[in-house]
Amino acid sequence: MRILFLTHAFNSLTQRLFVELRRLGHEVSIEFDINDRVSEEAVALYAPDLVLAPFLKRAIPETIWRHHLCWIVHPGPLGDRGPSSLDWAIAEGASRWGVTVLQAEAAMDAGPVWASVPFALRPATKGSLYRAEVSDAAVAAVRQALANLATPGFTPRCLPAGEGGQPGTWRPLMRQAERAIDWSRDTTDRVLARLRAADGHPGVRDEIRGLPVSLYNPWPEASLRGAPGELLATRDGAICRATLDGAVWITHLREPQGLKLPATQVLGERLAGVPDAPLDPFVVPAGETWQEIRYREANGVGYLFFDFHNGAMSTAQCRRLRQACERADRRDTRVLVLMGGRDFWSNGIHLNRIEADEHPAEASWENIQAMDDLTRTLIEMRERLVVSVMRGNAGAGGVFLALAADRVWATPGVMLNPHYKNMGNLYGSEYWTYLLPRRVGEAGVDDVLGNRLPLGTPEALSLGLLDAVLESQGAAAESEVVQRAEALAADPALPGWIADKARRRAEDEAHRPLQAYRDDELARMSLNFFGFDPSYHVARYSFVWRRPHSRTPLHLALHRNRRHDGRQSEAVAAGSERPV
Ligand code: COA
């Protein structure tokens, strides 16, 4: 089929559906929902068999749904309607939720149902659920809907009438008044539910020591206690605040009109008198707490977890992680598993912190040096086998960081964006010029970097970026990793593999030193950061400030791409390719 995605952005769910539907043999073209006229033009150019809306912030124009089959991917179970679906479910502690594929009609989320897939709602942030359970259920629901469409005689069912005789149950947009936290009365469970329901957008509005802020990324704290609302401690950029019956960590804050940044950076001097409570990554705390980097060891295997919010890795985070790697490298283990975070593996340098810096070019430079130092530490581990396990999505330099390991595994459903060009034509570093060709060959480099498209795990596996795709996801994946890592550690071939890698590294170094790769990459990056062409700074600014799209990039909008087919060439020649 020819499927046109009408979407607000090419976000993680849209990317996931894009790779899954293409893998099923469908052709997918994308149009960002900019205004009615542009959407209508896209439909006219592409003449799709189906319009699919994975992530829309407004209704599909009637001029489109009246004449074309249009499906909305709604992140709610059968009968649920409204724009804050997941938010209500998390805030109210639902244990099951779902994704429904509805046909677009005049009333929002009220059209005939083509498929609906339920899932268990884990206690987690909205973003975490969206990238995992919601995305999996959306893929299953769209596949089911396509199968139904192909079934002769299948009729999508109408929503049963709910309250007031209207179809389904309409839940309105959740407002800040309904999200608000009363620190003097709310329990930890309630505070966590509210914060999780608002993560990563729009956050919960609050005030801390006189500063209006929105709160993001909460973690439970088992031990620290204080008067409700009191700030109890700081750690690795996060703040710990007392609730009625306990405390929570909040890692990120955003001032009105500001950027989402580590909480301690936003609060600055307002934190006077709040003690820092560092926690060594190698220490196992007594109960739940915020430990951004943690090292655990069992049966001859070391596991290094790094839960960097949004996968963004600042200079300081890279340095802390590198120190942890160096310590892990001194342990008496033969296998080190880099576990990344549950929600993200890594998205490379920390663009928000760079944007917030007084000197963004210098801050970019420092950050990429710190990423490179970290990557090099991993490449140079000679006495153990290093495994990267991507349990969450990875982008740009984050993908190449993973390739520094000897084995690269991923959980099913993870999305990889192994390219830099979308960020203002960044050249990229992280030793990719050494790491990528040794996996995919010189000929494969352009397949990975050049097309600027996301890859699913099967595609990454066949290109050679991955060595294995795990069978399980989420909590189950951790046990599978332990099993596989212990099997590696116990394998009689392990000493041979380690000797081979040390020998190969020495040969590679003799052929061309790592420093030479780094120098060449950084010479190009220096032009990106300090040179005459400001593309990277412009792209970073648009990305972190979430500037709305003014047009769909041509590599996504096949229907606007001259090279796509003859019919479109005519349309383009008639003037439809001008930027909108
Ligand atoms: N620095 C800071 N924040 C980042 C980030 C980075 N490198 N990469 C992603 N984020 C943030 C986003 O701003 C977003 O923040 P939010 O919680 O306020 O919404 C969040 O992570 C999720 O990102 P989003 O773009 O919504 O996720 P996605 O899964 O839809 O898209 C990517 C994934 C990788 C395509 C996209 O995040 C991206 O292009 N990131 C930049 C990668 C990059 O160029 N890094 C620098 C070069 S090494």
XYZ file of C-alpha atoms and ligand atoms in Angstrom:
628
model
C 0.000 0.000 0.000
C 0.927 3.641 -0.327
C 0.600 5.007 3.169
C 0.858 8.699 3.963
C 1.754 9.562 7.545
C 0.189 12.841 8.584
C 2.005 13.700 11.774
C 3.048 16.581 13.986
C 6.652 15.340 14.031
C 8.800 12.354 13.139
C 8.825 11.307 16.787
C 9.747 7.922 18.214
C 6.326 6.318 17.639
C 6.123 7.664 14.090
C 9.624 6.344 13.411
C 8.719 2.954 14.806
C 5.600 2.654 12.628
C 7.588 3.912 9.646
C 10.178 1.131 9.898
C 7.635 -1.561 10.762
C 5.293 -0.745 7.847
C 8.153 -0.489 5.376
C 9.404 -3.840 6.617
C 5.958 -5.254 5.774
C 6.468 -4.045 2.209
C 4.371 -0.884 2.299
C 5.570 2.396 0.875
C 5.452 5.187 3.447
C 5.666 8.895 2.788
C 5.492 11.542 5.488
C 3.929 14.972 5.739
C 4.189 17.166 8.793
C 0.851 18.623 9.807
C 1.602 22.281 9.214
C -1.740 23.579 7.962
C -4.777 22.286 6.086
C -3.633 23.463 2.702
C -0.266 21.746 2.946
C -1.860 18.495 4.137
C -4.373 18.602 1.301
C -1.564 19.197 -1.156
C 0.347 16.187 0.214
C -2.676 13.950 -0.187
C -3.237 15.198 -3.730
C 0.417 14.619 -4.646
C 0.710 11.162 -3.134
C -2.789 9.771 -3.739
C -2.340 7.380 -0.807
C -4.336 4.210 -0.196
C -4.357 5.125 3.469
C -3.606 8.183 5.583
C -2.239 7.265 9.000
C -1.921 9.766 11.844
C 0.483 8.393 14.484
C 0.981 11.666 16.350
C -1.323 14.572 15.601
C -2.066 17.598 17.731
C -5.179 18.656 15.831
C -7.964 17.087 13.794
C -7.498 15.863 10.214
C -9.258 18.320 7.869
C -12.666 17.171 6.635
C -11.507 17.791 3.064
C -9.159 14.836 3.604
C -11.112 12.329 5.715
C -14.266 12.665 3.581
C -12.423 11.350 0.514
C -9.663 9.131 1.925
C -9.453 6.389 4.474
C -7.757 8.013 7.488
C -6.713 6.231 10.659
C -5.828 7.854 13.953
C -3.515 6.018 16.352
C -5.043 6.892 19.712
C -3.036 6.074 22.886
C -6.065 4.843 24.793
C -8.199 1.708 25.043
C -11.453 1.070 23.218
C -13.960 3.813 24.025
C -11.406 6.240 25.473
C -11.386 9.663 23.814
C -9.567 12.947 24.281
C -6.154 14.615 24.113
C -4.733 13.653 27.556
C -5.453 9.974 27.436
C -2.244 8.571 28.927
C -1.984 11.453 31.382
C -5.330 10.553 32.990
C -4.503 6.869 33.047
C -1.186 7.407 34.843
C -2.484 10.075 37.217
C -5.406 7.874 38.234
C -3.286 4.738 38.620
C -4.912 2.591 35.910
C -3.388 -0.880 35.749
C -4.276 -1.576 32.113
C -4.420 0.719 29.121
C -4.368 0.338 25.360
C -3.929 1.748 21.869
C -6.824 2.034 19.427
C -6.830 2.641 15.685
C -9.877 4.723 14.797
C -11.156 6.018 11.525
C -11.112 9.828 11.383
C -14.512 11.438 11.375
C -16.011 14.755 12.461
C -15.993 14.015 16.207
C -12.517 13.565 17.698
C -11.575 9.925 18.474
C -15.161 8.824 17.869
C -14.937 7.127 14.478
C -15.264 3.408 13.716
C -12.651 1.203 15.398
C -10.323 -0.833 13.181
C -8.300 -2.406 15.975
C -7.528 -2.017 19.652
C -4.666 -3.592 21.614
C -4.462 -3.567 25.431
C -1.318 -3.496 27.590
C -0.384 -3.516 31.286
C 0.406 -0.024 32.569
C 3.783 -0.060 34.326
C 4.415 2.557 37.034
C 6.599 4.793 34.856
C 6.687 8.203 33.239
C 4.478 9.013 30.279
C 7.494 9.279 27.960
C 8.829 5.919 29.062
C 5.468 4.230 28.474
C 5.039 6.015 25.159
C 8.393 4.802 23.820
C 7.864 1.228 25.001
C 4.400 -0.225 25.727
C 2.445 2.350 23.693
C 4.737 1.962 20.682
C 4.553 -1.844 20.810
C 0.764 -1.771 21.128
C 0.486 0.808 18.337
C 2.485 -1.420 15.993
C 0.297 -4.396 16.895
C -2.902 -2.363 16.487
C -1.913 -0.923 13.092
C -0.909 -4.386 11.864
C -4.226 -5.773 13.069
C -6.114 -2.918 11.420
C -4.312 -3.574 8.119
C -5.181 -7.256 8.364
C -8.809 -6.306 9.020
C -8.781 -3.971 6.038
C -7.625 -6.847 3.858
C -10.352 -9.156 5.187
C -13.384 -9.235 2.853
C -16.538 -8.312 4.724
C -14.773 -6.814 7.761
C -16.679 -3.812 9.084
C -15.056 -1.589 11.689
C -17.259 -1.319 14.726
C -18.700 1.915 16.023
C -17.916 3.017 19.563
C -20.642 2.073 22.013
C -22.503 5.046 23.500
C -21.137 6.270 26.816
C -22.358 9.005 29.144
C -24.992 11.325 27.640
C -25.452 9.022 24.674
C -22.151 10.220 23.113
C -19.833 7.580 21.647
C -17.179 6.360 24.123
C -15.905 8.402 27.056
C -14.503 11.853 26.422
C -11.771 13.014 28.815
C -10.773 16.651 28.381
C -7.278 18.096 28.177
C -5.643 17.763 31.589
C -4.929 21.226 32.919
C -2.264 22.366 35.362
C -4.906 22.749 38.096
C -5.503 18.995 37.875
C -1.799 18.237 37.804
C -0.869 20.459 40.775
C 0.986 19.008 43.751
C 0.220 20.099 47.312
C 3.497 19.253 49.006
C 1.993 19.627 52.487
C -0.693 17.014 51.825
C 0.303 14.775 48.962
C 1.875 11.381 49.567
C 4.862 10.083 47.615
C 2.625 7.819 45.529
C 0.400 10.707 44.569
C 3.315 13.025 43.798
C 4.968 10.341 41.642
C 1.730 9.659 39.757
C 1.245 13.344 38.982
C 4.816 13.923 37.911
C 4.892 10.772 35.808
C 1.639 11.744 34.081
C 3.142 15.058 32.957
C 6.561 13.830 31.799
C 8.207 14.968 29.379
C 5.355 17.400 28.421
C 4.013 19.611 29.880
C 5.598 18.950 33.304
C 3.962 19.941 36.588
C 4.032 23.646 37.374
C 5.283 24.502 40.817
C 7.371 26.998 42.731
C 10.648 26.181 44.471
C 12.146 28.740 46.836
C 10.296 31.510 45.018
C 11.184 30.365 41.485
C 8.315 29.278 39.205
C 9.347 26.026 37.508
C 7.928 22.919 35.849
C 9.067 19.614 37.323
C 10.297 16.558 35.382
C 11.624 13.040 35.804
C 10.782 11.859 39.337
C 12.365 8.943 41.197
C 11.289 7.492 44.557
C 13.515 7.939 47.621
C 13.352 5.345 50.389
C 15.399 6.876 53.227
C 15.612 10.677 53.277
C 12.890 12.386 55.312
C 11.927 15.955 56.227
C 9.099 18.440 56.617
C 6.721 18.137 53.628
C 7.903 20.322 50.749
C 11.409 20.798 52.210
C 14.442 20.373 49.928
C 16.449 17.588 51.520
C 19.448 16.977 49.292
C 21.025 17.293 45.859
C 22.785 14.609 43.828
C 24.155 14.593 40.297
C 21.998 17.565 39.283
C 18.802 16.297 40.932
C 16.993 17.607 44.023
C 15.248 15.551 46.690
C 12.034 17.003 48.110
C 10.005 15.748 51.053
C 6.402 14.640 50.577
C 3.819 13.995 53.289
C 5.086 10.479 53.921
C 8.506 10.279 52.257
C 10.499 11.984 49.538
C 11.072 12.046 45.787
C 13.973 13.019 43.560
C 13.303 15.391 40.680
C 16.082 15.474 38.150
C 15.007 18.278 35.796
C 13.274 21.654 35.962
C 12.203 24.230 33.439
C 11.551 27.892 34.091
C 8.676 29.472 32.134
C 10.060 30.214 28.652
C 13.232 28.342 29.630
C 14.909 25.055 28.745
C 14.582 21.742 30.548
C 17.818 21.496 32.550
C 19.218 19.657 35.573
C 17.400 20.881 38.673
C 20.522 22.128 40.460
C 21.532 24.192 37.443
C 18.124 25.887 37.350
C 17.988 26.563 41.092
C 21.616 27.653 41.460
C 22.109 29.765 44.564
C 18.581 29.089 45.748
C 19.943 25.757 46.916
C 22.040 27.394 49.634
C 21.983 25.191 52.726
C 20.756 22.079 50.901
C 23.366 19.344 51.440
C 24.818 17.354 48.577
C 24.324 13.612 49.079
C 26.678 11.895 46.635
C 26.247 8.177 46.099
C 29.099 6.105 44.761
C 28.023 4.164 41.625
C 29.675 1.073 43.122
C 27.630 1.215 46.337
C 24.306 -0.590 46.484
C 21.878 1.678 48.368
C 19.621 0.272 51.072
C 16.413 1.210 49.256
C 15.118 3.039 46.202
C 16.927 6.259 45.417
C 18.367 8.305 42.558
C 21.616 6.789 41.304
C 22.288 8.057 37.803
C 25.248 5.731 37.248
C 25.354 2.382 39.008
C 27.688 -0.562 38.837
C 26.652 -4.050 39.911
C 28.583 -7.288 39.717
C 27.658 -10.960 39.816
C 29.279 -14.212 38.725
C 32.261 -12.667 37.020
C 30.268 -10.040 35.083
C 30.134 -6.287 35.702
C 27.034 -4.299 34.731
C 27.180 -0.543 34.300
C 23.839 1.291 34.152
C 23.624 4.940 33.102
C 20.205 6.510 33.226
C 20.831 9.881 31.642
C 17.582 11.778 31.203
C 16.523 11.713 27.546
C 19.784 9.962 26.731
C 21.559 13.318 26.625
C 25.140 13.155 27.939
C 26.695 16.357 29.238
C 30.424 16.889 29.691
C 30.156 16.132 33.423
C 28.047 13.013 32.837
C 30.522 11.705 30.254
C 33.357 12.271 32.725
C 31.537 10.541 35.568
C 30.702 7.609 33.337
C 34.264 7.375 32.127
C 35.541 7.265 35.705
C 33.061 4.478 36.435
C 34.282 2.601 33.324
C 37.875 2.928 34.463
C 36.992 1.552 37.882
C 34.974 -1.248 36.306
C 38.031 -2.051 34.187
C 40.053 -2.656 37.360
C 37.587 -5.192 38.748
C 38.234 -8.907 38.669
C 35.738 -9.643 35.896
C 36.173 -10.768 32.299
C 32.926 -9.325 30.889
C 31.634 -5.776 31.285
C 28.080 -5.087 30.167
C 27.106 -1.493 29.452
C 23.398 -1.407 30.246
C 22.619 2.247 29.376
C 19.279 3.429 30.718
C 15.936 1.737 30.596
C 14.389 4.454 28.407
C 17.372 5.532 26.321
C 20.763 4.164 25.496
C 22.267 7.541 24.497
C 21.430 10.491 22.271
C 24.936 11.932 22.238
C 26.039 15.337 23.488
C 23.656 17.303 25.700
C 22.119 19.862 23.385
C 20.014 21.602 26.062
C 23.011 22.230 28.291
C 24.995 23.447 25.318
C 22.196 25.796 24.292
C 21.972 27.150 27.843
C 25.715 27.818 27.969
C 26.989 31.328 27.498
C 29.425 29.967 24.893
C 27.635 27.177 22.995
C 30.476 26.508 20.546
C 32.994 26.027 23.360
C 30.502 23.962 25.344
C 29.906 21.741 22.289
C 33.640 21.287 21.911
C 34.122 20.289 25.555
C 31.170 17.917 25.388
C 32.377 16.129 22.279
C 35.865 15.795 23.774
C 34.341 14.205 26.870
C 32.274 11.826 24.675
C 35.419 10.929 22.766
C 37.394 10.309 25.950
C 34.663 7.982 27.155
C 34.468 6.151 23.829
C 38.227 5.731 23.749
C 38.282 4.299 27.266
C 35.865 1.617 26.077
C 37.736 0.904 22.855
C 40.957 0.478 24.813
C 39.660 -2.015 27.368
C 42.021 -4.887 26.630
C 41.406 -7.322 29.422
C 37.714 -7.937 29.233
C 34.974 -8.373 26.698
C 32.717 -5.320 26.563
C 29.058 -5.634 25.604
C 26.680 -2.738 24.859
C 23.026 -3.492 25.469
C 20.689 -0.965 23.932
C 17.491 -1.254 25.918
C 16.218 2.132 24.766
C 16.461 4.313 21.682
C 19.754 5.781 20.579
C 20.640 8.624 18.278
C 23.653 10.271 16.661
C 26.860 9.904 18.694
C 25.021 7.688 21.155
C 24.832 4.913 18.557
C 28.541 5.101 17.815
C 29.363 5.046 21.515
C 27.713 1.609 21.613
C 29.938 0.403 18.775
C 33.004 0.916 20.970
C 32.067 -2.395 22.605
C 33.045 -5.826 21.313
C 29.449 -7.034 21.138
C 26.359 -4.906 20.569
C 22.945 -6.210 21.547
C 19.555 -4.487 21.530
C 16.086 -5.255 22.746
C 13.349 -5.623 20.119
C 11.550 -2.396 19.242
C 14.526 -0.113 19.901
C 14.949 2.642 17.308
C 18.394 3.700 16.173
C 19.229 6.949 14.404
C 22.861 6.339 13.476
C 23.494 9.627 11.712
C 24.487 13.176 12.583
C 23.398 15.141 9.543
C 19.955 16.026 10.868
C 21.664 18.219 13.440
C 22.779 20.901 10.989
C 25.060 18.621 8.992
C 27.258 17.750 11.960
C 30.213 15.651 10.868
C 30.217 13.648 14.085
C 32.959 12.185 16.211
C 32.983 9.386 18.837
C 35.572 7.654 16.630
C 32.848 6.724 14.156
C 35.355 6.817 11.299
C 37.151 3.922 13.034
C 34.192 2.094 14.570
C 31.669 2.105 11.743
C 33.734 0.771 8.807
C 35.103 -2.057 10.939
C 31.511 -3.247 11.391
C 29.833 -2.457 8.088
C 32.788 -2.085 5.734
C 33.637 1.108 3.834
C 30.820 0.388 1.385
C 28.260 0.179 4.169
C 29.115 3.527 5.745
C 26.890 5.513 3.443
C 23.967 3.095 3.951
C 24.116 3.862 7.648
C 24.960 7.544 7.710
C 23.718 8.816 4.407
C 19.980 8.314 4.328
C 19.223 10.016 7.669
C 16.461 7.546 8.432
C 15.778 5.559 11.600
C 16.581 1.864 11.731
C 14.725 -0.859 13.568
C 16.636 -3.708 15.158
C 16.242 -6.164 12.242
C 17.637 -3.556 9.838
C 20.494 -2.698 12.217
C 21.260 -6.394 12.606
C 21.399 -7.022 8.877
C 23.613 -3.969 8.326
C 26.023 -5.299 10.956
C 25.471 -2.552 13.520
C 24.121 -5.111 15.983
C 25.330 -8.599 16.823
C 22.114 -9.784 18.419
C 18.555 -8.758 19.104
C 17.342 -10.014 22.472
C 14.124 -11.958 22.783
C 12.697 -9.944 25.639
C 12.052 -6.340 26.572
C 11.722 -4.311 29.744
C 12.366 -6.063 33.063
C 12.576 -9.471 31.367
C 15.416 -8.215 29.184
C 17.600 -7.707 32.259
C 17.380 -11.408 33.133
C 18.088 -12.362 29.536
C 21.160 -10.099 29.501
C 22.415 -11.687 32.738
C 21.958 -15.157 31.259
C 23.753 -14.271 28.043
C 26.540 -12.338 29.784
C 27.174 -15.168 32.251
C 27.270 -17.608 29.353
C 29.924 -15.416 27.696
C 31.910 -15.222 30.945
C 31.793 -19.004 31.302
C 32.606 -19.713 27.659
C 35.949 -21.518 27.287
C 36.538 -19.410 24.160
C 36.471 -16.157 26.157
C 40.247 -15.888 26.815
C 40.796 -16.389 23.081
C 38.307 -13.648 22.178
C 39.959 -11.261 24.600
C 43.422 -12.077 23.260
C 42.131 -11.603 19.689
C 40.649 -8.227 20.440
C 43.849 -7.035 22.125
C 45.863 -8.206 19.132
C 43.507 -6.590 16.648
C 43.569 -3.321 18.590
C 47.373 -3.317 18.519
C 47.362 -3.987 14.764
C 44.796 -1.263 14.160
C 46.802 1.163 16.262
C 49.943 0.367 14.284
C 48.041 0.845 11.035
C 46.506 4.148 12.090
C 46.458 5.473 15.661
C 43.112 6.194 17.286
C 44.309 9.746 17.837
C 44.501 10.250 14.064
C 40.843 9.286 13.643
C 39.934 11.632 16.448
C 41.994 14.523 15.118
C 40.391 14.249 11.682
C 36.873 14.029 13.058
C 37.444 16.937 15.406
C 38.934 19.084 12.675
C 35.587 18.730 10.881
C 33.620 19.231 14.089
C 35.606 22.345 14.823
C 34.277 23.790 11.563
C 30.743 22.801 12.601
C 31.140 24.508 15.971
C 33.380 27.489 15.241
C 33.284 27.821 11.458
C 31.584 30.150 9.058
C 28.513 27.922 8.460
C 26.079 28.272 11.412
C 23.880 25.276 10.423
C 24.617 23.265 13.572
C 23.821 26.185 15.873
C 20.609 26.911 13.980
C 19.537 23.250 14.003
C 20.350 22.881 17.707
C 18.393 26.033 18.505
C 15.329 24.764 16.586
C 15.612 21.337 18.211
C 15.902 22.387 21.834
C 13.373 25.228 21.568
C 11.021 22.939 19.648
C 10.498 25.376 16.809
C 7.554 24.190 14.700
C 8.379 22.678 11.337
C 7.844 24.928 8.368
C 8.117 22.074 5.865
C 8.690 18.343 5.690
C 12.266 17.350 4.786
C 12.379 15.889 1.295
C 13.986 12.648 2.418
C 10.760 11.929 4.350
C 8.200 13.440 1.958
C 8.552 11.062 -0.976
C 5.620 12.779 -2.649
C 7.561 16.038 -2.747
C 10.755 14.400 -3.839
C 11.623 14.909 -7.480
C 13.292 11.507 -7.690
C 10.346 9.555 -6.353
C 8.253 8.990 -9.471
C 7.088 10.549 -12.691
C 3.698 11.633 -11.454
C 5.288 13.591 -8.657
C 7.871 15.138 -10.921
C 4.999 16.718 -12.792
C 3.472 18.002 -9.593
C 6.799 19.361 -8.441
C 7.358 20.984 -11.797
C 3.975 22.629 -11.318
C 5.402 24.398 -8.290
C 4.461 22.279 -5.309
C 8.002 21.863 -4.005
C 8.420 25.414 -2.793
C 9.029 25.606 0.933
C 5.831 26.081 2.903
N 20.408 16.590 23.979
C 19.413 17.066 24.754
N 18.155 16.595 24.710
C 17.908 15.616 23.825
C 18.897 15.068 22.988
C 20.206 15.586 23.103
N 21.219 15.114 22.374
N 18.343 14.117 22.230
C 17.040 14.042 22.577
N 16.783 14.955 23.544
C 15.509 15.189 24.221
C 14.473 15.878 23.349
O 14.631 17.276 23.381
C 13.198 15.428 24.027
O 13.022 16.232 25.168
P 11.622 16.410 25.924
O 11.626 15.402 27.018
O 11.685 17.780 26.451
O 10.555 16.189 24.920
C 13.533 14.017 24.468
O 14.945 13.934 24.504
C 13.051 12.972 23.542
O 13.515 13.308 22.263
P 12.612 13.223 20.985
O 13.292 13.944 19.870
O 11.215 13.581 21.337
O 12.724 11.685 20.823
P 12.460 10.872 19.595
O 12.604 9.474 20.075
O 11.193 11.294 18.986
O 13.678 11.214 18.561
C 16.075 11.397 18.028
C 14.947 10.634 18.745
C 17.414 10.740 18.386
C 15.875 11.333 16.510
C 16.066 12.856 18.430
O 15.951 12.949 19.820
C 17.354 13.603 18.038
O 17.540 13.918 16.880
N 18.213 13.923 19.031
C 19.434 14.683 18.820
C 20.590 13.763 18.527
C 21.821 14.588 18.232
O 21.890 15.237 17.208
N 22.779 14.603 19.155
C 23.914 15.459 19.023
C 24.983 14.931 18.150
S 25.923 13.685 18.976
